[in-house]
Short mmCIF file of C-alpha atoms and ligand atoms in Angstrom, two decimals:
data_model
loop_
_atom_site.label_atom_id
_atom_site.label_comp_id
_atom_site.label_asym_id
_atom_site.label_seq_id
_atom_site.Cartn_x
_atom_site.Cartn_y
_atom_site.Cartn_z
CA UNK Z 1196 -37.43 -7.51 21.22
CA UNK Z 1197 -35.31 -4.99 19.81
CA UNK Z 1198 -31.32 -5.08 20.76
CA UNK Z 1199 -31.02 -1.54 22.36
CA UNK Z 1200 -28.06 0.31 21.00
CA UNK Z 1201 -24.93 0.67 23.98
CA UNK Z 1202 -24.15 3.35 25.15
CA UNK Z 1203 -21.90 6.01 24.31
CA UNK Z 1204 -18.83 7.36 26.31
CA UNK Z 1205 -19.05 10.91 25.77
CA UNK Z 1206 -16.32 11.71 27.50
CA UNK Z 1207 -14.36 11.15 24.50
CA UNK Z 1208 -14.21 13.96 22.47
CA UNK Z 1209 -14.12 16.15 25.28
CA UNK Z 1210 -10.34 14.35 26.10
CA UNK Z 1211 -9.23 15.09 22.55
CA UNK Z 1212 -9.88 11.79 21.44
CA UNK Z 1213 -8.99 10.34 18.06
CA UNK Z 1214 -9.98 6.82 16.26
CA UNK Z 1215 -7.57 5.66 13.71
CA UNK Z 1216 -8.33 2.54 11.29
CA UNK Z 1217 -5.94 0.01 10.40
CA UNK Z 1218 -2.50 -0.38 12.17
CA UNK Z 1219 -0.29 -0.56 8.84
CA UNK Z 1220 2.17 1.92 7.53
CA UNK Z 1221 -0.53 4.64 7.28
CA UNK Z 1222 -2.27 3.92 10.46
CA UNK Z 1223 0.23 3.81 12.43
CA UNK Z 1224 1.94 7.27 11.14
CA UNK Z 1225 -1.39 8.44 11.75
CA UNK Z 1226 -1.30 7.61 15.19
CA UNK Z 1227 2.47 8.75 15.93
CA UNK Z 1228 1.69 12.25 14.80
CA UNK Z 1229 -1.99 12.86 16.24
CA UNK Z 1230 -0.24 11.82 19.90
CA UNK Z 1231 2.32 14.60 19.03
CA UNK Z 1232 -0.22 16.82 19.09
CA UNK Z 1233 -1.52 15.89 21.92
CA UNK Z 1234 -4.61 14.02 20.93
CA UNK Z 1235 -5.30 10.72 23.02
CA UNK Z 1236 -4.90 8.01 20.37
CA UNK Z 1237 -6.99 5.09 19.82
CA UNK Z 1238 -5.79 2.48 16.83
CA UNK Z 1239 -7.73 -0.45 15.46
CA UNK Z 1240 -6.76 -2.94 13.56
CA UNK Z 1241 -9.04 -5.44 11.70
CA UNK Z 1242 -6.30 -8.78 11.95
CA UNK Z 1243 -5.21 -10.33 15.33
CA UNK Z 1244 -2.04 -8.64 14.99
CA UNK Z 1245 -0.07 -6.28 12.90
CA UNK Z 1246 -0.23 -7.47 9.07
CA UNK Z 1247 2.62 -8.53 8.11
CA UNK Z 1248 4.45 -9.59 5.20
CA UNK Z 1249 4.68 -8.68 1.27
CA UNK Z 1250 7.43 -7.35 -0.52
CA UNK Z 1251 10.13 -4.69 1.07
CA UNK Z 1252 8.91 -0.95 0.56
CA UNK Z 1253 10.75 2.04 -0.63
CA UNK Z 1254 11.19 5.03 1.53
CA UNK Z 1255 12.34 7.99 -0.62
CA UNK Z 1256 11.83 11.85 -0.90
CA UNK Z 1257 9.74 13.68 1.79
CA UNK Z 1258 9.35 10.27 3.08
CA UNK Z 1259 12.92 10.64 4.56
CA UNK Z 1260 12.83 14.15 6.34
CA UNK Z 1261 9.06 12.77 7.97
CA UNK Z 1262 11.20 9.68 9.29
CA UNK Z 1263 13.82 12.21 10.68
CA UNK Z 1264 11.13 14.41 12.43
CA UNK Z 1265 9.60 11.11 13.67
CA UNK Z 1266 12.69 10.60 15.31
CA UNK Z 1267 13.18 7.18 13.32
CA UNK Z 1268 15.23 7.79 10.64
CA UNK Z 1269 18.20 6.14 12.50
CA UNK Z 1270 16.25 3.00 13.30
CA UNK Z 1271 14.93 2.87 9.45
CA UNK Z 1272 18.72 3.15 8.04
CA UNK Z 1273 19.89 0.20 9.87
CA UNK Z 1274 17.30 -2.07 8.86
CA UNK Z 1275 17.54 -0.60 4.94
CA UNK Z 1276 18.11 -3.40 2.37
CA UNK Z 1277 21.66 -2.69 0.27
CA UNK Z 1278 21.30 -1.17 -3.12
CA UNK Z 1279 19.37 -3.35 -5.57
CA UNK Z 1280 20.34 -4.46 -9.29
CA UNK Z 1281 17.23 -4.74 -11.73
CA UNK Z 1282 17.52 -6.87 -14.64
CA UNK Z 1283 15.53 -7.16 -17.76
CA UNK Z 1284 15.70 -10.83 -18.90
CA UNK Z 1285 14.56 -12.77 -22.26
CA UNK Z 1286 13.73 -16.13 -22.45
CA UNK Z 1287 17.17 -17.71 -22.54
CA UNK Z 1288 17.85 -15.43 -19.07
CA UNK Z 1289 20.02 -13.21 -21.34
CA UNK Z 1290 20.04 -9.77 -20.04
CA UNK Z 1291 18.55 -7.34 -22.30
CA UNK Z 1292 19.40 -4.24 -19.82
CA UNK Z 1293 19.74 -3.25 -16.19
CA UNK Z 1294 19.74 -0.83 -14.14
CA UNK Z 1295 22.69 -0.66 -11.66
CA UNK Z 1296 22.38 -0.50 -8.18
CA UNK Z 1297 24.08 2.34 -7.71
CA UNK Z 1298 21.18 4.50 -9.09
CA UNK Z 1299 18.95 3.24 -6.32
CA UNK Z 1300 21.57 3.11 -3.31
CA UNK Z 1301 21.49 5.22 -0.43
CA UNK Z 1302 24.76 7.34 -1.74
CA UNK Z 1303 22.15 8.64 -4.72
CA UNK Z 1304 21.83 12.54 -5.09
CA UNK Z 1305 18.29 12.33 -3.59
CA UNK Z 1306 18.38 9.04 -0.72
CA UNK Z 1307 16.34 6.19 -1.13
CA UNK Z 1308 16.29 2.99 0.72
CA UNK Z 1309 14.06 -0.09 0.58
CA UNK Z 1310 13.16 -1.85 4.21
CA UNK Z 1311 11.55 -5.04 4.95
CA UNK Z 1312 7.70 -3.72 5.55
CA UNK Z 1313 7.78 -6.05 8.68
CA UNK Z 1314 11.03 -4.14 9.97
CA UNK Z 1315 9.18 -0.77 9.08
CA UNK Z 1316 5.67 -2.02 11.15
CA UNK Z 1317 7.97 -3.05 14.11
CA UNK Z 1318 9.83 0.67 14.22
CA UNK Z 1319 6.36 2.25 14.35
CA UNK Z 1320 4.69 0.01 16.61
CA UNK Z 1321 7.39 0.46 19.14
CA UNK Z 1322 6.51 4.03 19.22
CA UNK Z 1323 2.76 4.03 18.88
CA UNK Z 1324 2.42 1.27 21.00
CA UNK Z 1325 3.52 3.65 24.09
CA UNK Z 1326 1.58 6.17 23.45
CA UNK Z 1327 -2.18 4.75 22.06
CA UNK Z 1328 -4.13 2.65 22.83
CA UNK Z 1329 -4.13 -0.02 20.13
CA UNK Z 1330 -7.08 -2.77 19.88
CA UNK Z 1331 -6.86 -5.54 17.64
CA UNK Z 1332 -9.68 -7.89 16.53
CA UNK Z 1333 -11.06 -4.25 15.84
CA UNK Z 1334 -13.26 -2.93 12.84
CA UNK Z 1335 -16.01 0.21 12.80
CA UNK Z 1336 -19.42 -0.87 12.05
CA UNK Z 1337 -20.79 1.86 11.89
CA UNK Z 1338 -19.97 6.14 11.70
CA UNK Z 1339 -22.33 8.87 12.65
CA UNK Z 1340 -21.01 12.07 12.43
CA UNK Z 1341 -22.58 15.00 13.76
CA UNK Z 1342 -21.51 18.43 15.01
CA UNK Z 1343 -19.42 17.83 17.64
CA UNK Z 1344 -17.65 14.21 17.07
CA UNK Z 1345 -18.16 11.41 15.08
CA UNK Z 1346 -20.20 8.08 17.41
CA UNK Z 1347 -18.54 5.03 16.46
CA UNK Z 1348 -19.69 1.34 16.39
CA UNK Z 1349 -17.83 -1.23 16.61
CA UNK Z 1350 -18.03 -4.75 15.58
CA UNK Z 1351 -18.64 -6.09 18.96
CA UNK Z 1352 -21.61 -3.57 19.12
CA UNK Z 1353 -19.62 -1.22 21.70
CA UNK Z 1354 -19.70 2.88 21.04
CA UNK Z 1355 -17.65 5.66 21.71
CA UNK Z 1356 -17.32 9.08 20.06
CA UNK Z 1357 -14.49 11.21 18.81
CA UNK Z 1358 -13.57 14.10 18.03
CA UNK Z 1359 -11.83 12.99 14.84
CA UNK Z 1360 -11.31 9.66 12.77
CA UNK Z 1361 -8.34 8.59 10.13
CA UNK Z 1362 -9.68 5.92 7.65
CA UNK Z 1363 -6.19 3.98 6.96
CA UNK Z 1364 -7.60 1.19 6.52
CA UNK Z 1365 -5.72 0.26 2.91
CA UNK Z 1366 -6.93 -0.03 -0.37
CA UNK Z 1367 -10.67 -1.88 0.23
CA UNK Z 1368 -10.93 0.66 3.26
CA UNK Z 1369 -13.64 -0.08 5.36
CA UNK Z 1370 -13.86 4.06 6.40
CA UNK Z 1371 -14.15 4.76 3.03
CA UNK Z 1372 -17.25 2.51 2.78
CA UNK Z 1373 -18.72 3.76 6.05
CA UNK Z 1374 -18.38 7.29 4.99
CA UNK Z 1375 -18.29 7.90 1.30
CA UNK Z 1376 -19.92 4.68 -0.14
CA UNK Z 1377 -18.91 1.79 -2.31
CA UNK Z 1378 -15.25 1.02 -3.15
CA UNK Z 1379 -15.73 0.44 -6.36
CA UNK Z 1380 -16.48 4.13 -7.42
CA UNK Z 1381 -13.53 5.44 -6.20
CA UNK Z 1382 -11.14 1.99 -7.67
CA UNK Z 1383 -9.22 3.57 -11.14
CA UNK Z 1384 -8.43 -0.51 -12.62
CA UNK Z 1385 -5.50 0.01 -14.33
CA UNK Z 1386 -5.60 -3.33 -16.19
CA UNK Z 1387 -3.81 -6.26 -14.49
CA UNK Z 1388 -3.63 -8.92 -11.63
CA UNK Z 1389 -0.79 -9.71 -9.66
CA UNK Z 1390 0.31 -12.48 -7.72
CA UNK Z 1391 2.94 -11.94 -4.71
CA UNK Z 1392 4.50 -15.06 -3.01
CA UNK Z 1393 7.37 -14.55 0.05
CA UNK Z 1394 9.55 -17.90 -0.05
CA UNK Z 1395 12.16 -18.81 1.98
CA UNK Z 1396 14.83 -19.79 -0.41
CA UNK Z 1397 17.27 -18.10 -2.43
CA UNK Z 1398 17.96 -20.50 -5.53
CA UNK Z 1399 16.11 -18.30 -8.10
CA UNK Z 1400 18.61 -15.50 -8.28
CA UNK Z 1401 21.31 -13.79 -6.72
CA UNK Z 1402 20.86 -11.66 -3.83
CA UNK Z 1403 20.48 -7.97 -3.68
CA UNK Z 1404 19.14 -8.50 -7.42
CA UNK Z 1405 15.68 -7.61 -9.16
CA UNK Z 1406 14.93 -9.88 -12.60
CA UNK Z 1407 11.99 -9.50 -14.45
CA UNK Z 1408 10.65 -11.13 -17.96
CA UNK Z 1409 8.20 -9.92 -19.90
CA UNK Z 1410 6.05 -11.45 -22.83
CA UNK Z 1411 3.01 -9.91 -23.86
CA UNK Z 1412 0.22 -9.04 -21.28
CA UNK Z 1413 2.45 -11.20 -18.57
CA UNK Z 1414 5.57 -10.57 -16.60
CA UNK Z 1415 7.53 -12.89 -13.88
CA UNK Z 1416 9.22 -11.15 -11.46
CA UNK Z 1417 11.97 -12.05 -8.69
CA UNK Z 1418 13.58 -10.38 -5.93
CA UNK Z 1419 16.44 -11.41 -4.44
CA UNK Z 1420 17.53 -11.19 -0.57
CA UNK Z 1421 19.99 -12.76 0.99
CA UNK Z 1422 17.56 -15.21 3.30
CA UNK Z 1423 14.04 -15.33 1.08
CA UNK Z 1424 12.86 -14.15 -2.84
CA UNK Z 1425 9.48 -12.67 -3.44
CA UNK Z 1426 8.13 -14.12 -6.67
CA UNK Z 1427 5.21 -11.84 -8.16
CA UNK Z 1428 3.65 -12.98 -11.20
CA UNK Z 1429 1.27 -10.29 -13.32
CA UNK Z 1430 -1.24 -10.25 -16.43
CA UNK Z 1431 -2.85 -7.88 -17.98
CA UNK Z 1432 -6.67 -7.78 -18.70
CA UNK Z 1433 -8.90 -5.06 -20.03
CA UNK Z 1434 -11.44 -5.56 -18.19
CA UNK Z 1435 -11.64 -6.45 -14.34
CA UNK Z 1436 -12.42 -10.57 -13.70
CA UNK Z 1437 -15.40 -11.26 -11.74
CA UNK Z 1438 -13.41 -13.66 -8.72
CA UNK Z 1439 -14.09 -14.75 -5.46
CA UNK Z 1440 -11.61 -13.33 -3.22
CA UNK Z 1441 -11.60 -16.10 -0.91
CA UNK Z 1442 -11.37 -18.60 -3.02
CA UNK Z 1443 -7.42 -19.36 -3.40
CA UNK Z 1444 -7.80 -22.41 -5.78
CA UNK Z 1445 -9.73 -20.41 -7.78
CA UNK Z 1446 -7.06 -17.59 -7.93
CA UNK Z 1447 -3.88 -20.13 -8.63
CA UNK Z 1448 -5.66 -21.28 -11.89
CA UNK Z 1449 -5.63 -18.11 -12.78
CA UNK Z 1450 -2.01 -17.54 -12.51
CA UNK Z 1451 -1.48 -20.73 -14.40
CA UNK Z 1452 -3.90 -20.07 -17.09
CA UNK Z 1453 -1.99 -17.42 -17.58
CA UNK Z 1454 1.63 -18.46 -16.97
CA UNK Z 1455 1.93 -21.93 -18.19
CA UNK Z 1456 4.08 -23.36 -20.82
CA UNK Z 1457 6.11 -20.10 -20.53
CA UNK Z 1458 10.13 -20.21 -20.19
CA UNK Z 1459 12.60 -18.32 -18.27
CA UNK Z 1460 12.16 -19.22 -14.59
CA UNK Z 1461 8.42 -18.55 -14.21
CA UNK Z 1462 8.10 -23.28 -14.47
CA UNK Z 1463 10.34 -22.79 -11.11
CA UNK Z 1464 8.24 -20.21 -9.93
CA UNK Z 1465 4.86 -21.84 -10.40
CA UNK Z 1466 5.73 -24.88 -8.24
CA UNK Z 1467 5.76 -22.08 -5.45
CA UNK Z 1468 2.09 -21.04 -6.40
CA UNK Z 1469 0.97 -24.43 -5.74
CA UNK Z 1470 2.95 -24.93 -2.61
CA UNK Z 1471 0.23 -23.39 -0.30
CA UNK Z 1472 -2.75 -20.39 -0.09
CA UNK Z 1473 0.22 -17.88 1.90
CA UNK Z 1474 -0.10 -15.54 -0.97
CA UNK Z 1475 -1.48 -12.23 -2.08
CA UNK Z 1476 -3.51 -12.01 -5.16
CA UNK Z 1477 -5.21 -8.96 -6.35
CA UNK Z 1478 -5.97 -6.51 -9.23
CA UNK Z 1479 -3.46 -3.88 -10.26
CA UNK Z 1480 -5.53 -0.39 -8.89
CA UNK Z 1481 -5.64 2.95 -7.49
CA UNK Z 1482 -8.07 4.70 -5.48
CA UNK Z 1483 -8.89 8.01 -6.53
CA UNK Z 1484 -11.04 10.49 -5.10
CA UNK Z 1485 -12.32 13.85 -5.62
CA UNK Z 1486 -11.92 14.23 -1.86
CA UNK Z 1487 -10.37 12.28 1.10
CA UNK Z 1488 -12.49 13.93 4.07
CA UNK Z 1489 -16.04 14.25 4.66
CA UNK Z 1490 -17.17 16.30 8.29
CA UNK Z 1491 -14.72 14.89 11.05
CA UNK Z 1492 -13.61 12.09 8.73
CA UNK Z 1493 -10.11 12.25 7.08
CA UNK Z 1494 -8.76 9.25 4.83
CA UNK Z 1495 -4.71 8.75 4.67
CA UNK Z 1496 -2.53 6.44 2.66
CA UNK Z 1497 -3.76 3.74 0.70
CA UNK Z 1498 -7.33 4.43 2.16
CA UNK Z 1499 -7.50 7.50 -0.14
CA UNK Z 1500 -4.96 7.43 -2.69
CA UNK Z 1501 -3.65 3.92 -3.42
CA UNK Z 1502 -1.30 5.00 -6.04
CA UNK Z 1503 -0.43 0.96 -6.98
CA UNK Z 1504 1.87 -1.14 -6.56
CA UNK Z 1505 3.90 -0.05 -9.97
CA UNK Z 1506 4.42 3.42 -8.61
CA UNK Z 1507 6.39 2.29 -5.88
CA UNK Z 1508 5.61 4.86 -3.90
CA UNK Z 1509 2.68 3.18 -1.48
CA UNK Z 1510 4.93 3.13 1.82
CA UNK Z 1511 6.52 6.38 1.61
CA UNK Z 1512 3.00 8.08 0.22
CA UNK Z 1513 1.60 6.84 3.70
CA UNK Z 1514 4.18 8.37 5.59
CA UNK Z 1515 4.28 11.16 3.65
CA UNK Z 1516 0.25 11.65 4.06
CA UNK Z 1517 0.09 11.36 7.64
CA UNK Z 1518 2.87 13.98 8.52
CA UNK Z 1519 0.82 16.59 6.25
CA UNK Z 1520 -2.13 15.49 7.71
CA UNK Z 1521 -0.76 16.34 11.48
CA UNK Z 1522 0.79 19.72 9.83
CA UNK Z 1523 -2.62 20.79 8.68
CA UNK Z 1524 -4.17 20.21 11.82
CA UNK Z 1525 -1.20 21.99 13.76
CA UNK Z 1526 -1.98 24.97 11.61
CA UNK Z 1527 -5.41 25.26 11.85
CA UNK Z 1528 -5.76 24.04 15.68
CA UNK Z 1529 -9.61 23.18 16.30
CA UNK Z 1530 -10.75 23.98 13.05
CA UNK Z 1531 -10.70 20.75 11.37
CA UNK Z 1532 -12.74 21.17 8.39
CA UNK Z 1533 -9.96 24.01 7.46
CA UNK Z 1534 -7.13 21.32 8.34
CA UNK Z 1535 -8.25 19.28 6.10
CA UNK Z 1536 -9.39 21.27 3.14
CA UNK Z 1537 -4.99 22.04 3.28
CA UNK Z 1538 -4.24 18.53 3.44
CA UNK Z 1539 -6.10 17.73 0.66
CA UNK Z 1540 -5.20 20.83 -1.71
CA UNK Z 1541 -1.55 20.66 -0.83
CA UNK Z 1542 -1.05 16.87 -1.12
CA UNK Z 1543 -3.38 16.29 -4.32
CA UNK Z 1544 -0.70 17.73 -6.97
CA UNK Z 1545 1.98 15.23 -5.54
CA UNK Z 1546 -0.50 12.05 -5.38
CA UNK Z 1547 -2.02 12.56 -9.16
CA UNK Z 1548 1.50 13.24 -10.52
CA UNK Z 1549 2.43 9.91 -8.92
CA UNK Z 1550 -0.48 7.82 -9.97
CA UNK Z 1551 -0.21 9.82 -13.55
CA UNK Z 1552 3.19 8.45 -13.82
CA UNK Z 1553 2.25 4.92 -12.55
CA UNK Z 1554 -0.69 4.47 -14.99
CA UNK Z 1555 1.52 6.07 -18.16
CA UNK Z 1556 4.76 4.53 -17.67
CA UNK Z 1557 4.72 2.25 -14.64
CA UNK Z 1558 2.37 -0.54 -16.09
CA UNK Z 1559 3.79 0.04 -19.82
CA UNK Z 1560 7.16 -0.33 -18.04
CA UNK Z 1561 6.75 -3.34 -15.56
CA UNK Z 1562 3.63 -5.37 -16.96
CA UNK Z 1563 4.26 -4.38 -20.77
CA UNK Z 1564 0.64 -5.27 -22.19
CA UNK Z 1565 2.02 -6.19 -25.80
CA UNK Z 1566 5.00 -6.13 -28.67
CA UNK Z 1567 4.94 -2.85 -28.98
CA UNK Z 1568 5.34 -1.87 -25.29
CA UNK Z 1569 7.91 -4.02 -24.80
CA UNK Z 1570 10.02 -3.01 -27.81
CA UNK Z 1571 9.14 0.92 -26.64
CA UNK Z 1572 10.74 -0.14 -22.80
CA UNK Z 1573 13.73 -2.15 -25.17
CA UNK Z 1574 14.27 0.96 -26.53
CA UNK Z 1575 14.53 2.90 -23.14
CA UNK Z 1576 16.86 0.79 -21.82
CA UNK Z 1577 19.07 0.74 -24.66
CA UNK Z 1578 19.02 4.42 -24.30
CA UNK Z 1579 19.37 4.67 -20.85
CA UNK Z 1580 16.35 6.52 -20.05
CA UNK Z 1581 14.41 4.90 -17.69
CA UNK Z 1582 13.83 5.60 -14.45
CA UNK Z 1583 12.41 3.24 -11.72
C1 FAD H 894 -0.19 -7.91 4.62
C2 FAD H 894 0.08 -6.87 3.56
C3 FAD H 894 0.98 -7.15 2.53
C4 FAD H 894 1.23 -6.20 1.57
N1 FAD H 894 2.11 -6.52 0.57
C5 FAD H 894 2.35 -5.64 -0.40
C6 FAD H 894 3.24 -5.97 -1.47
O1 FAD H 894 3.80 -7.05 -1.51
N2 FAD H 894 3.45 -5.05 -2.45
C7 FAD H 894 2.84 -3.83 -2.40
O2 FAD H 894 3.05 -3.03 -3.31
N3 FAD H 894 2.01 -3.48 -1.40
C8 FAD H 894 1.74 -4.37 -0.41
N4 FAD H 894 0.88 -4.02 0.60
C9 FAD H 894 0.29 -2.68 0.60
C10 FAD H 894 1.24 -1.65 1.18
O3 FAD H 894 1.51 -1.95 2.54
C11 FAD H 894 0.56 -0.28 1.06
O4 FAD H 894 0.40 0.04 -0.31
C12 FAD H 894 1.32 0.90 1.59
O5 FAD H 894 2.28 0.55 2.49
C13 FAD H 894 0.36 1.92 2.19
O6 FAD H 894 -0.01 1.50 3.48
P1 FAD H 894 -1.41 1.72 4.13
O7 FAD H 894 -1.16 1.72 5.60
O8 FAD H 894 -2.13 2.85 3.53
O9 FAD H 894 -2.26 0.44 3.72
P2 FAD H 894 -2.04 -1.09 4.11
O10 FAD H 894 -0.63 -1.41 4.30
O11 FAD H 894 -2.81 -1.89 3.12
O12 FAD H 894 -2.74 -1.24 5.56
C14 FAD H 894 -4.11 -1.21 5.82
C15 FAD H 894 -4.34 -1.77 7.22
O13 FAD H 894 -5.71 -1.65 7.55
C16 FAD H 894 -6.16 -2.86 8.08
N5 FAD H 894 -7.60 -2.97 7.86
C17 FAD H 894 -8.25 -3.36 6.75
N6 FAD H 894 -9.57 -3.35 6.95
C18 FAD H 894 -9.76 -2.90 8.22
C19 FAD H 894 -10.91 -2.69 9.01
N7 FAD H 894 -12.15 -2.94 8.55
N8 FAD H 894 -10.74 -2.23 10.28
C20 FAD H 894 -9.50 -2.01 10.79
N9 FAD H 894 -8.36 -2.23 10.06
C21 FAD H 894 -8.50 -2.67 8.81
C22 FAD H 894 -5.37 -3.91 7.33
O14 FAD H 894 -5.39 -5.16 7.99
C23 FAD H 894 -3.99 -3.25 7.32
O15 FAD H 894 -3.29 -3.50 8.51
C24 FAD H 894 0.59 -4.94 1.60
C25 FAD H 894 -0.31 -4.64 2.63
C26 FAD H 894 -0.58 -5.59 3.60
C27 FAD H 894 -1.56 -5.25 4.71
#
């Protein structure tokens, strides 16, 4: 016998209802503005709970005014880490040049802050969570869009339909699948792997400090904080390595294949790699698209434009995209297919200028690939003309 499909609540779309995917910086952004304009607000979330962990993220440009019109700026400046130092470091831990704090402190011409991306979750949750409804355990199985909403499966089999839904669902976005097809046509490789490790201790370096060394095609990486360090390790690769994602043991000989018998700090650093599998491990990417909405489906931060982890800009991009997102819609009221057409024409020039950047200078800067990069950043910093 054939499982008969549930039913669907159609009163959904009539209410103004709105599905958003993945409860992370995007997501919940997402969420925050579409109940400001008075859509009723339903977030899922793939995990048990909000995601958290990984490094701090930066919050900079546009990023800040959203935050102010959020009405969150406040809460975001308390929790904002003090200005960072960043180091360049040989293999005797001699400094070959830095870049002071003061260029990335909050007194700079243009503010910029980093925040714990726990501390950042936490301010947004506390808003959302008051206003949507937000399911965990959650993920769409399915998307049928038609004329006048989209239906919605879920995993547990349950429908509903909406008038709109937000794929925020990160970088291997499960929207994107649903609607626009396989990841990997849309994944730009830019030629690396990273791993990211949180530890509790603070013996590697001094706080409030960035250090990085560089050989080439590999690069160690601390940050320091006055209660934990992250410790990123990253190697470059022309092509992309067939790995099982799952497989953690797997993923830790890579690191060591490629990290071994090299100085500095990275022998101090590797004992953390093989302390246990809370780590994340994953090719250096971006996700670009020729479009980020298709009918009553709309992709935002990560989702549609990963711009990588060398740009720096991931958490402020997602906050960025989701307030243009909600000003598109405010413009163009019902007409959503206009709404979004704006969001993607007026956000595009920003997110390839920032991925352009990333892929030129980011990777060449942070994961120099061989002798000559690194001599070319050398060069930079002895001339003072680099700019993080
Ligand atoms: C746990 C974690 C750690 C991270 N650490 C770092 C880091 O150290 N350095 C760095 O540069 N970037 C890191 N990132 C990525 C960074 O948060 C993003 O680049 C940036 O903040 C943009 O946010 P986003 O909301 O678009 O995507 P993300 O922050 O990646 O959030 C996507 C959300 O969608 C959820 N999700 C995934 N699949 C589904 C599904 N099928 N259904 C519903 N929900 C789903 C995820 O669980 C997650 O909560 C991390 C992300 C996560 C989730």
């Amino acid at each position: 016998m054939t499982e008969q499909p549930c039913p669907v609540e159609r009163s959904a779309v009539a209410a103004g209802a709105v599905l958003v995917s993945g409860a992370s910086l995007a997501g919940l952004a997402t969420a925050y503005w579409m109940n400001e304009l008075g859509y009723r607000v339903t977030v899922i979330e793939v995990a048990g709970g909000l995601r958290k962990g990984g490094t701090p993220v930066d919050m900079e440009g546009e990023a800040i005014g959203v935050l102010a019109r959020m009405g969150m700026i406040d809460a975001v400046r308390a929790k904002a880490l003090p200005p960072r130092g960043f180091e360049f470091k040989d293999a005797d831990d001699s400094t070959i040049g830095a870049l002071g704090g003061d260029g990335l402190s909050d007194n700079a011409p243009n503010e910029r802050f980093e925040i714990h991306r726990d501390d950042l979750l936490d301010i947004l949750i506390a808003s959302v969570a008051r206003t949507a409804e937000v399911l965990f355990s959650r993920s769409i199985r399915q998307l049928e869009d038609g004329p006048d909403g989209v239906v919605v499966t879920f995993d547990d089999g349950s429908r509903r339909d909406y008038a709109l839904v937000f794929g925020c669902d990160g970088n291997r976005s499960n929207t994107r699948r649903l609607a626009f097809g396989s990841s990997e046509d849309f994944s730009y490789f830019m030629g690396g792997y990273f791993f990211i490790k949180v530890v509790p201790t603070t013996a590697l370096l001094p706080a409030n400090m960035s250090q990085i060394f560089s050989v080439p095609g590999r690069s160690a990486l601390l940050n320091g904080y006055d209660n934990q360090t992250d410790i990123a390790l990253a190697f470059r690769t022309e092509r992309e390595i067939d790995y099982d994602h799952r497989d953690r043991a797997q993923q830790r000989r890579m690191v060591h294949d490629h990290f071994d018998g090299l100085g500095w700090k990275v022998p101090a650093m590797l004992e953390h790699v093989d302390a246990d599998d809370e780590f994340y491990f994953d090719k250096v990417n971006q996700i670009r698209m020729p479009v980020w909405s298709k009918g009553r489906v709309a992709l935002v931060g990560d989702a549609g434009y990963c711009v990588s982890p060398v740009a720096g800009m991931g958490g402020s991009m997602a906050i960025i995209g989701a307030a243009r997102l909600a000003d598109a819609l405010q413009r163009h009221g019902v007409d959503h297919a206009a709404a979004f057409q704006e969001y993607d024409d007026k956000l595009r020039p920003f997110v390839e200028e920032v991925q352009e950047k990333a892929a030129r200078f980011g990777m060449a800067l942070m994961f120099p690939a061989d002798d000559a990069e690194i001599a070319e950043r050398n060069r930079k910093l002895h001339e003072g003309t680099i700019d993080l």
